[in-house]
PDB file of C-alpha atoms in Angstrom:
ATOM      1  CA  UNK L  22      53.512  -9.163-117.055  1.00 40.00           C
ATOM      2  CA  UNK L  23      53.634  -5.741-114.990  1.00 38.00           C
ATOM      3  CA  UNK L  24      51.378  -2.796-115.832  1.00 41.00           C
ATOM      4  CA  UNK L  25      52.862   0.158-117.771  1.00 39.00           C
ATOM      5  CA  UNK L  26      53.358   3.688-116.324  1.00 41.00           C
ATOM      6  CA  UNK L  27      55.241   6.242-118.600  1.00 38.00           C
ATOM      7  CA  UNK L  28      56.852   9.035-117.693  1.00 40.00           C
ATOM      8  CA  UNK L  29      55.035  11.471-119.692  1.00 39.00           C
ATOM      9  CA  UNK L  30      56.325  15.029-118.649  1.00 43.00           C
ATOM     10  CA  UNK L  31      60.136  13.935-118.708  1.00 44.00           C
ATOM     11  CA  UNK L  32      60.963  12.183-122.235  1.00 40.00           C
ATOM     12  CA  UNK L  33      64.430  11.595-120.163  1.00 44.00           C
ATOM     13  CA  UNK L  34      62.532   9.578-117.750  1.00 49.00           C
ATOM     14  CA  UNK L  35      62.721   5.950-117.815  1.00 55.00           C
ATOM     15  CA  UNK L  36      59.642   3.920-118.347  1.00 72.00           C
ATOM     16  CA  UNK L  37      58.198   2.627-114.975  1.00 79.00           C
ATOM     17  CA  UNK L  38      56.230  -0.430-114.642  1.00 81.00           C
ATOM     18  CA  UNK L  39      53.711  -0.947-111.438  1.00 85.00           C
ATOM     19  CA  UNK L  40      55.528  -3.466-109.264  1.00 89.00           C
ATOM     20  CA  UNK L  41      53.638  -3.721-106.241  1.00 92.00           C
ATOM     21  CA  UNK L  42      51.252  -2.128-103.653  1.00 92.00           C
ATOM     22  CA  UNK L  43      52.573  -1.607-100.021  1.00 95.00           C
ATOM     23  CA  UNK L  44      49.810  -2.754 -97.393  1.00 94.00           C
ATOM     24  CA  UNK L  45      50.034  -3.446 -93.498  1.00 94.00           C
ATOM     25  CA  UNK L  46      53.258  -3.426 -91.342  1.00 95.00           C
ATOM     26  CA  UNK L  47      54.516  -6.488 -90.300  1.00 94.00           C
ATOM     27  CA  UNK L  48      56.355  -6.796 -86.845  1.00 93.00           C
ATOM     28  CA  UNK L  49      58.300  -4.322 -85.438  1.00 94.00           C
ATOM     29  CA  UNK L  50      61.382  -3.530 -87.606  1.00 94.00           C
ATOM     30  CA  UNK L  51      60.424  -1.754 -90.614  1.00 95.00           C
ATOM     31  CA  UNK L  52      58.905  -5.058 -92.976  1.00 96.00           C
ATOM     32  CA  UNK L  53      56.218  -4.267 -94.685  1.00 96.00           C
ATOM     33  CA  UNK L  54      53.930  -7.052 -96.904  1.00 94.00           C
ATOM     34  CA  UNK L  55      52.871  -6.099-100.271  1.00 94.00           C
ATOM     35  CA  UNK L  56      50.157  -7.009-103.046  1.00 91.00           C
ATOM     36  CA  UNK L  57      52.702  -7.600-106.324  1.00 88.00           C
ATOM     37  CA  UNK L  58      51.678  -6.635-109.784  1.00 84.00           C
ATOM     38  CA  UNK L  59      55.117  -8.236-111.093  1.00 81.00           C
ATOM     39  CA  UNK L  60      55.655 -12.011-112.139  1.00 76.00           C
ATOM     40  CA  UNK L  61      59.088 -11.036-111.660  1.00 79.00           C
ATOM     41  CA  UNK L  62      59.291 -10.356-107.770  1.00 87.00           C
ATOM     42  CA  UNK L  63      62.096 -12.585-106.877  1.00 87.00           C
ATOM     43  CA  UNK L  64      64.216  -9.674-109.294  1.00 85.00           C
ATOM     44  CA  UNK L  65      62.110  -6.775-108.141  1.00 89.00           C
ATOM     45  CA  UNK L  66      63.070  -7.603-104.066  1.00 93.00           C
ATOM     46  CA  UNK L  67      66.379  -8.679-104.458  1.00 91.00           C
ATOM     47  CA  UNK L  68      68.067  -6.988-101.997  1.00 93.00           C
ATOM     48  CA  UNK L  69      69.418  -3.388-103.506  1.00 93.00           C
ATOM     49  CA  UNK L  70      66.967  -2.837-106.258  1.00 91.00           C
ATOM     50  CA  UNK L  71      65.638   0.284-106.584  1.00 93.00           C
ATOM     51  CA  UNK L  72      62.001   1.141-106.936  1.00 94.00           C
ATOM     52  CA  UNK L  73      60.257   4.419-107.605  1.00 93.00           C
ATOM     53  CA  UNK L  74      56.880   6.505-106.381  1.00 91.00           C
ATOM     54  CA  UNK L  75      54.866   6.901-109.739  1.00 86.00           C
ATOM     55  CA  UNK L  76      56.596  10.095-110.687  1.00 87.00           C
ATOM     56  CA  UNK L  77      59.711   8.405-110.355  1.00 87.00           C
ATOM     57  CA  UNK L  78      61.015  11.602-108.187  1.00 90.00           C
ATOM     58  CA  UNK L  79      61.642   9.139-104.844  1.00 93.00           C
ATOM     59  CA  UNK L  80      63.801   6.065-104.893  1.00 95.00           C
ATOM     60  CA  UNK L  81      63.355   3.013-102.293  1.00 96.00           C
ATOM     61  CA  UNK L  82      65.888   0.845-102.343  1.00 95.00           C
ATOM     62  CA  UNK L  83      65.120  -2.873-100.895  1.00 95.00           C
ATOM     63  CA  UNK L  84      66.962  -3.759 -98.077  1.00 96.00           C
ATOM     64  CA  UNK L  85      65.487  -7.263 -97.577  1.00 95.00           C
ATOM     65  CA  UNK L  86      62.762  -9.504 -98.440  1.00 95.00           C
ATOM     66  CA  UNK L  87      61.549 -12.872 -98.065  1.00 94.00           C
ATOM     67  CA  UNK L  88      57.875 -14.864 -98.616  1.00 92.00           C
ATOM     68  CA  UNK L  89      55.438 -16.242 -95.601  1.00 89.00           C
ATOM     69  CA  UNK L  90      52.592 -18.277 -96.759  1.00 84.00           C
ATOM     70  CA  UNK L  91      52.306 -17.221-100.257  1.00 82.00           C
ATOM     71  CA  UNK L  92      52.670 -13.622 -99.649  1.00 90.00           C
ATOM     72  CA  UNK L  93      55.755 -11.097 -99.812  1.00 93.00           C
ATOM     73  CA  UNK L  94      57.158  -9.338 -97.298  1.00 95.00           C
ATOM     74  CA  UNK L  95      60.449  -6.779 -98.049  1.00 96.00           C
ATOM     75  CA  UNK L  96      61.773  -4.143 -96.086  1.00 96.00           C
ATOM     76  CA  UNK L  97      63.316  -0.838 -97.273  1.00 97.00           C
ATOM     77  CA  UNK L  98      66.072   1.037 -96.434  1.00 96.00           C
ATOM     78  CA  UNK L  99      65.370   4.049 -93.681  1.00 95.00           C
ATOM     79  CA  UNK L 100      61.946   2.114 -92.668  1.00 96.00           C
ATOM     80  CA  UNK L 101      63.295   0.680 -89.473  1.00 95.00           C
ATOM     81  CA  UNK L 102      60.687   0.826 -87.233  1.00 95.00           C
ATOM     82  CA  UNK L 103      56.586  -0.135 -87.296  1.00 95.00           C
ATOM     83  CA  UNK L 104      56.031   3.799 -87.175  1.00 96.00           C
ATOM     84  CA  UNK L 105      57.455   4.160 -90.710  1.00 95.00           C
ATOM     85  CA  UNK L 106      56.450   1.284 -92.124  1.00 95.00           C
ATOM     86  CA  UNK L 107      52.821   2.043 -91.224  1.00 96.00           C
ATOM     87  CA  UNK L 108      53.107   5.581 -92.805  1.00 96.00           C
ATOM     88  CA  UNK L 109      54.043   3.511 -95.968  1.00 95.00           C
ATOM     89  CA  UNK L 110      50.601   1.567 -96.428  1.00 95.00           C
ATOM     90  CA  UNK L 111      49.329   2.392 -99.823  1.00 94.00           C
ATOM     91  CA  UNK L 112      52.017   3.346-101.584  1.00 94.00           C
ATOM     92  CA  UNK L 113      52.329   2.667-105.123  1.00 93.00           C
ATOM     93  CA  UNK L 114      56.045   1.075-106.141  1.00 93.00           C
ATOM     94  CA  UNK L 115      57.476   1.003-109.789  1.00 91.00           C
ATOM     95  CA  UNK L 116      60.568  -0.305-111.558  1.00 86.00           C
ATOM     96  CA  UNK L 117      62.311   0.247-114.445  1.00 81.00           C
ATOM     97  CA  UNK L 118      61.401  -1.612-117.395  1.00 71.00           C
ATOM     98  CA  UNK L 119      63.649  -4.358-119.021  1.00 63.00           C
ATOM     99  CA  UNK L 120      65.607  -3.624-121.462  1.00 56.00           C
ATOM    100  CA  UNK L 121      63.882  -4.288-125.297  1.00 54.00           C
ATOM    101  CA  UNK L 122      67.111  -6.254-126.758  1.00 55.00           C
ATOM    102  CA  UNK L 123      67.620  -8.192-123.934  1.00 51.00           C
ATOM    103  CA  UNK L 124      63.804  -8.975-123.665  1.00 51.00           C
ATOM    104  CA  UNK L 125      63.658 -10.088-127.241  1.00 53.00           C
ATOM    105  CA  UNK L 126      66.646 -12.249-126.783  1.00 51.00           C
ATOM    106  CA  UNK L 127      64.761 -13.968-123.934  1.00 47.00           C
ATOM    107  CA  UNK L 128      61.669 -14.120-125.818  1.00 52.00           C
ATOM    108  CA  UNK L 129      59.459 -12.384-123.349  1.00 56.00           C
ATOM    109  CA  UNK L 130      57.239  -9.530-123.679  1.00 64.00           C
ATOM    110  CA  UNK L 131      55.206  -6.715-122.213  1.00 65.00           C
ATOM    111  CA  UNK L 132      51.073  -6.545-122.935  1.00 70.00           C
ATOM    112  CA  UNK L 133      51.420  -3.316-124.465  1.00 73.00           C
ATOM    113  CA  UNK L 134      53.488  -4.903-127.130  1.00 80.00           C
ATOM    114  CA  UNK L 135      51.336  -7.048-127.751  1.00 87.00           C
ATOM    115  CA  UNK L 136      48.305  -5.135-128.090  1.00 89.00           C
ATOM    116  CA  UNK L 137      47.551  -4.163-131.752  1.00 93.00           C
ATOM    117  CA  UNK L 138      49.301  -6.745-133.845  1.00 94.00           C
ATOM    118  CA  UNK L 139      47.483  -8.318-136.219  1.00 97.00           C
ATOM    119  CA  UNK L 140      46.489 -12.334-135.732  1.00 97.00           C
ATOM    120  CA  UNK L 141      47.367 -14.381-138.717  1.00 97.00           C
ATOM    121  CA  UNK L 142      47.797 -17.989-139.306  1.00 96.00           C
ATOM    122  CA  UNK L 143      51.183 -19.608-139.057  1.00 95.00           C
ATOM    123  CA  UNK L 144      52.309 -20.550-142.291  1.00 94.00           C
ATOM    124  CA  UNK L 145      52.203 -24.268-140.762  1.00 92.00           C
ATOM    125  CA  UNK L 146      49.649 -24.372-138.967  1.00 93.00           C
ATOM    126  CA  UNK L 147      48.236 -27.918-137.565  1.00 93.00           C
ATOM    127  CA  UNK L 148      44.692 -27.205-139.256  1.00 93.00           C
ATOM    128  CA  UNK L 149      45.270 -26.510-143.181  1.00 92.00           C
ATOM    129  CA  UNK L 150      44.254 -23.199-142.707  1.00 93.00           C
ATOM    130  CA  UNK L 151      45.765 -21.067-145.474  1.00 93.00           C
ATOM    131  CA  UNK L 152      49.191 -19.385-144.001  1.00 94.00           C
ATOM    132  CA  UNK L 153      48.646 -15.724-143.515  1.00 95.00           C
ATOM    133  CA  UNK L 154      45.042 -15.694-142.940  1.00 95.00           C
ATOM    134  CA  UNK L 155      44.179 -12.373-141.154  1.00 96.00           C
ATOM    135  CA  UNK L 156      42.303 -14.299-137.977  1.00 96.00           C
ATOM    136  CA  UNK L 157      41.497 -10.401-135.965  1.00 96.00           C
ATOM    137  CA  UNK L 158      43.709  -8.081-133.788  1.00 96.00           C
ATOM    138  CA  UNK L 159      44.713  -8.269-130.420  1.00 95.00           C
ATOM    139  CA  UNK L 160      43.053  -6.425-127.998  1.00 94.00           C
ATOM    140  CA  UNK L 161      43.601  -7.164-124.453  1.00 91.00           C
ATOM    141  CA  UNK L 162      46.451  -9.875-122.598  1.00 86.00           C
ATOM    142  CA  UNK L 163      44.473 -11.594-119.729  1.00 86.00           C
ATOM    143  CA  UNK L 164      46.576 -12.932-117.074  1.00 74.00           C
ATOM    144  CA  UNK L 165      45.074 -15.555-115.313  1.00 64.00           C
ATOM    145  CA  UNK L 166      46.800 -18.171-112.727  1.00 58.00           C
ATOM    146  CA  UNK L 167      47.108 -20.546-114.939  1.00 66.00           C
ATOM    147  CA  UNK L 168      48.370 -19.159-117.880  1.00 74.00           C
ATOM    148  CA  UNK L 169      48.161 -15.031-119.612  1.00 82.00           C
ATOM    149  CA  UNK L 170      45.154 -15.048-122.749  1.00 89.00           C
ATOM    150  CA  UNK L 171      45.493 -13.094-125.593  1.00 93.00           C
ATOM    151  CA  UNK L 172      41.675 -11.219-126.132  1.00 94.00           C
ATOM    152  CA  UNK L 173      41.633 -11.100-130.205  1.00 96.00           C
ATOM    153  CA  UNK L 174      38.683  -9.122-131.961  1.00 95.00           C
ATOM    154  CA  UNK L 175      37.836 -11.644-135.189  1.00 96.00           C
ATOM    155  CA  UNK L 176      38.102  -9.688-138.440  1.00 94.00           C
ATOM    156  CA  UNK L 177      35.013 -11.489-139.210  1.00 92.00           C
ATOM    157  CA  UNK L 178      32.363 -12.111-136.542  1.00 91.00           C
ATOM    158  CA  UNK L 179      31.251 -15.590-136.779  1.00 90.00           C
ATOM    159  CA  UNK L 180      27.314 -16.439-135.992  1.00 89.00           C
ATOM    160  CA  UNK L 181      27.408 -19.634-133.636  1.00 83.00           C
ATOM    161  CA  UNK L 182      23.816 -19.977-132.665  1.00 85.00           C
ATOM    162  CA  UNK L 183      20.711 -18.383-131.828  1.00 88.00           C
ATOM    163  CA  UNK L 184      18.973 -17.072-128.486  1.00 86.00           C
ATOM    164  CA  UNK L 185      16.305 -18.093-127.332  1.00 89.00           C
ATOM    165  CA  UNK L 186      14.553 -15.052-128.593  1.00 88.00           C
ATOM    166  CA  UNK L 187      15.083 -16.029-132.444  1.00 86.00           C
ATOM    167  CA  UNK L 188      18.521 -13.542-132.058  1.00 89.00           C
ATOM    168  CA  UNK L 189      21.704 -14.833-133.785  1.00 88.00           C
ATOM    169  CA  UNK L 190      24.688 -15.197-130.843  1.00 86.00           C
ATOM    170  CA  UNK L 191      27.594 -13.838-132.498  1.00 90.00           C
ATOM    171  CA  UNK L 192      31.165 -14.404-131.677  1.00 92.00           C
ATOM    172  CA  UNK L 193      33.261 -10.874-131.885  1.00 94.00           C
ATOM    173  CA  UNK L 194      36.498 -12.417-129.939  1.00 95.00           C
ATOM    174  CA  UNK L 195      38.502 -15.352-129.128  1.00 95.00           C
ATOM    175  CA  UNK L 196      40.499 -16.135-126.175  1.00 94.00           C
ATOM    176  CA  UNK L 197      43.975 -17.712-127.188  1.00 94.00           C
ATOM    177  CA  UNK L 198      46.122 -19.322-124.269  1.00 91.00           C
ATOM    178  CA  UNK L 199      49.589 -17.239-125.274  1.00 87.00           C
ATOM    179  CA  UNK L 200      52.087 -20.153-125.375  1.00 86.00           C
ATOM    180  CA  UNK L 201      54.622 -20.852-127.567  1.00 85.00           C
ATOM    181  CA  UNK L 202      52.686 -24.118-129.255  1.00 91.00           C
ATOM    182  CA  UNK L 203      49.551 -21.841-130.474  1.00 94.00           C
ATOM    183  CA  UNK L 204      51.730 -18.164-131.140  1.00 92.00           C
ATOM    184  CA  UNK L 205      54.872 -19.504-132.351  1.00 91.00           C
ATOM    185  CA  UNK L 206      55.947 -16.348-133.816  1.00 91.00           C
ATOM    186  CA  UNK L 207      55.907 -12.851-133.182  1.00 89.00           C
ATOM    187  CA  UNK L 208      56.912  -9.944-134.844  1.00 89.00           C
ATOM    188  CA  UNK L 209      57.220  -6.368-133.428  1.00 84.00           C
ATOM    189  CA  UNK L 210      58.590  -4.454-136.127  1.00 85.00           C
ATOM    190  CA  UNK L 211      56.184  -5.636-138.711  1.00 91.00           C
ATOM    191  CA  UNK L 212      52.869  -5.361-136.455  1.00 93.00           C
ATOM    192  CA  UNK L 213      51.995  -9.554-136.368  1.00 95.00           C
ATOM    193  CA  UNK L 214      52.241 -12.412-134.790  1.00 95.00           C
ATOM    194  CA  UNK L 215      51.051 -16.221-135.855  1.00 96.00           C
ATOM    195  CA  UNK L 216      48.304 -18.592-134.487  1.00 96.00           C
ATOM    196  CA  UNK L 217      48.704 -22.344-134.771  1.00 96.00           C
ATOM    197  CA  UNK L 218      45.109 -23.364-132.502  1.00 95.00           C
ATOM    198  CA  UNK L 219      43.694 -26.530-132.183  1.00 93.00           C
ATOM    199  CA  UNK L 220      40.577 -26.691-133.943  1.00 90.00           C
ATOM    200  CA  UNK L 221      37.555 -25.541-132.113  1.00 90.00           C
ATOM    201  CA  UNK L 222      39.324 -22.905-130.245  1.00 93.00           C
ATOM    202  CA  UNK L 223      38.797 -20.221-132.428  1.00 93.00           C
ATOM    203  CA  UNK L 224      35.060 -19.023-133.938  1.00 91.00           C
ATOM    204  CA  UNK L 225      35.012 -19.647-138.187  1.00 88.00           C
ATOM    205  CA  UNK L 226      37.948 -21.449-138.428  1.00 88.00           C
ATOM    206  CA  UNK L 227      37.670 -25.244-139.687  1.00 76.00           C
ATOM    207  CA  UNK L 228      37.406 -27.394-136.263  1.00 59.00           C
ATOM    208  CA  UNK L 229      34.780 -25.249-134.769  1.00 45.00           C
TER     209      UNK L 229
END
């Protein structure tokens, strides 16, 4: 998902996530392109959303946008000529978060939800393990084109080979594609969520 930027000062304020980063004017009406940070941008630059400056003290509200060659080009209101939308370049653009409820109801989540449950095996999981086994913690959500990785720190380091120095090679993390097959359950409120893996995917448990 988007990256997290709280409004720290202002408990009123609402919590603003890092959209996108406004680079080089395009033409001569006011477009600008943009580098997103938001899976979401066909929401973010639908025409009348409102994004924010990082202190959320200036609005910009979208007055168009559209996509040319893989990239995304909007255009906010007031920026009407190549003048203003060169003085833009740079600028940082945030939006307000989702709503939690209507997130859970969709099944989607933010990284920094994620980060800190505990990783236990689902109570029906594909490889016999016992349900509830404590497999580490999550400490990091990769996104990668194909698919976002959950980073989880083992509770229990598992020795896979040696170096060619004599050393042990230890495993300290796993990398778990975050799909619905392998974490088919998550729960906020009680700090977990379950791992069904193929075998071999993660260090110490049976399949390896």
């Amino acid at each position: 998902m988007t990256d997290q930027h709280t409004m720290q000062d202002d408990p009123q304020q609402p919590e603003l996530l890092r959209v996108c980063r406004i680079g080089r004017a395009q033409g001569m009406k006011g477009e600008v392109t943009v580098q997103i940070f938001t899976d979401e941008p066909e929401w973010r630059f639908e025409p009348g959303s409102v994004l924010y400056s990082e202190d959320g003290e200036t609005e910009y509200t979208v007055e168009s946008s559209r996509t040319f060659k893989n990239r995304w080009i909007i255009k906010l209101e007031g920026c009407d000529d190549r003048n203003a939308s060169e003085a833009l370049n740079g600028t940082m653009l945030y939006g307000e978060a989702d709503d939690p409820d209507d997130m859970l109801e969709a099944d989607e989540w933010y990284p920094k939800d994620l980060i800190g449950l505990e990783a236990r095996m689902d109570e029906e999981n594909a490889l016999g393990v016992e349900g509830g086994h404590v497999v580490g913690k999550v400490v990091d959500v990769i996104d990668s084109p194909a698919q976002s990785l959950l980073k989880i720190r083992l509770a229990e380091p598992v020795t896979v080979g040696t170096a060619k120095d004599g050393t042990p090679v230890v495993e300290k993390t796993a990398l778990v594609p975050f799909v619905d097959e392998i974490v088919p359950e998550i729960d906020l409120e009680e700090g977990y969520l379950t791992l069904d893996p193929p075998g071999g995917l993660i260090p110490g448990i049976p399949g390896m």
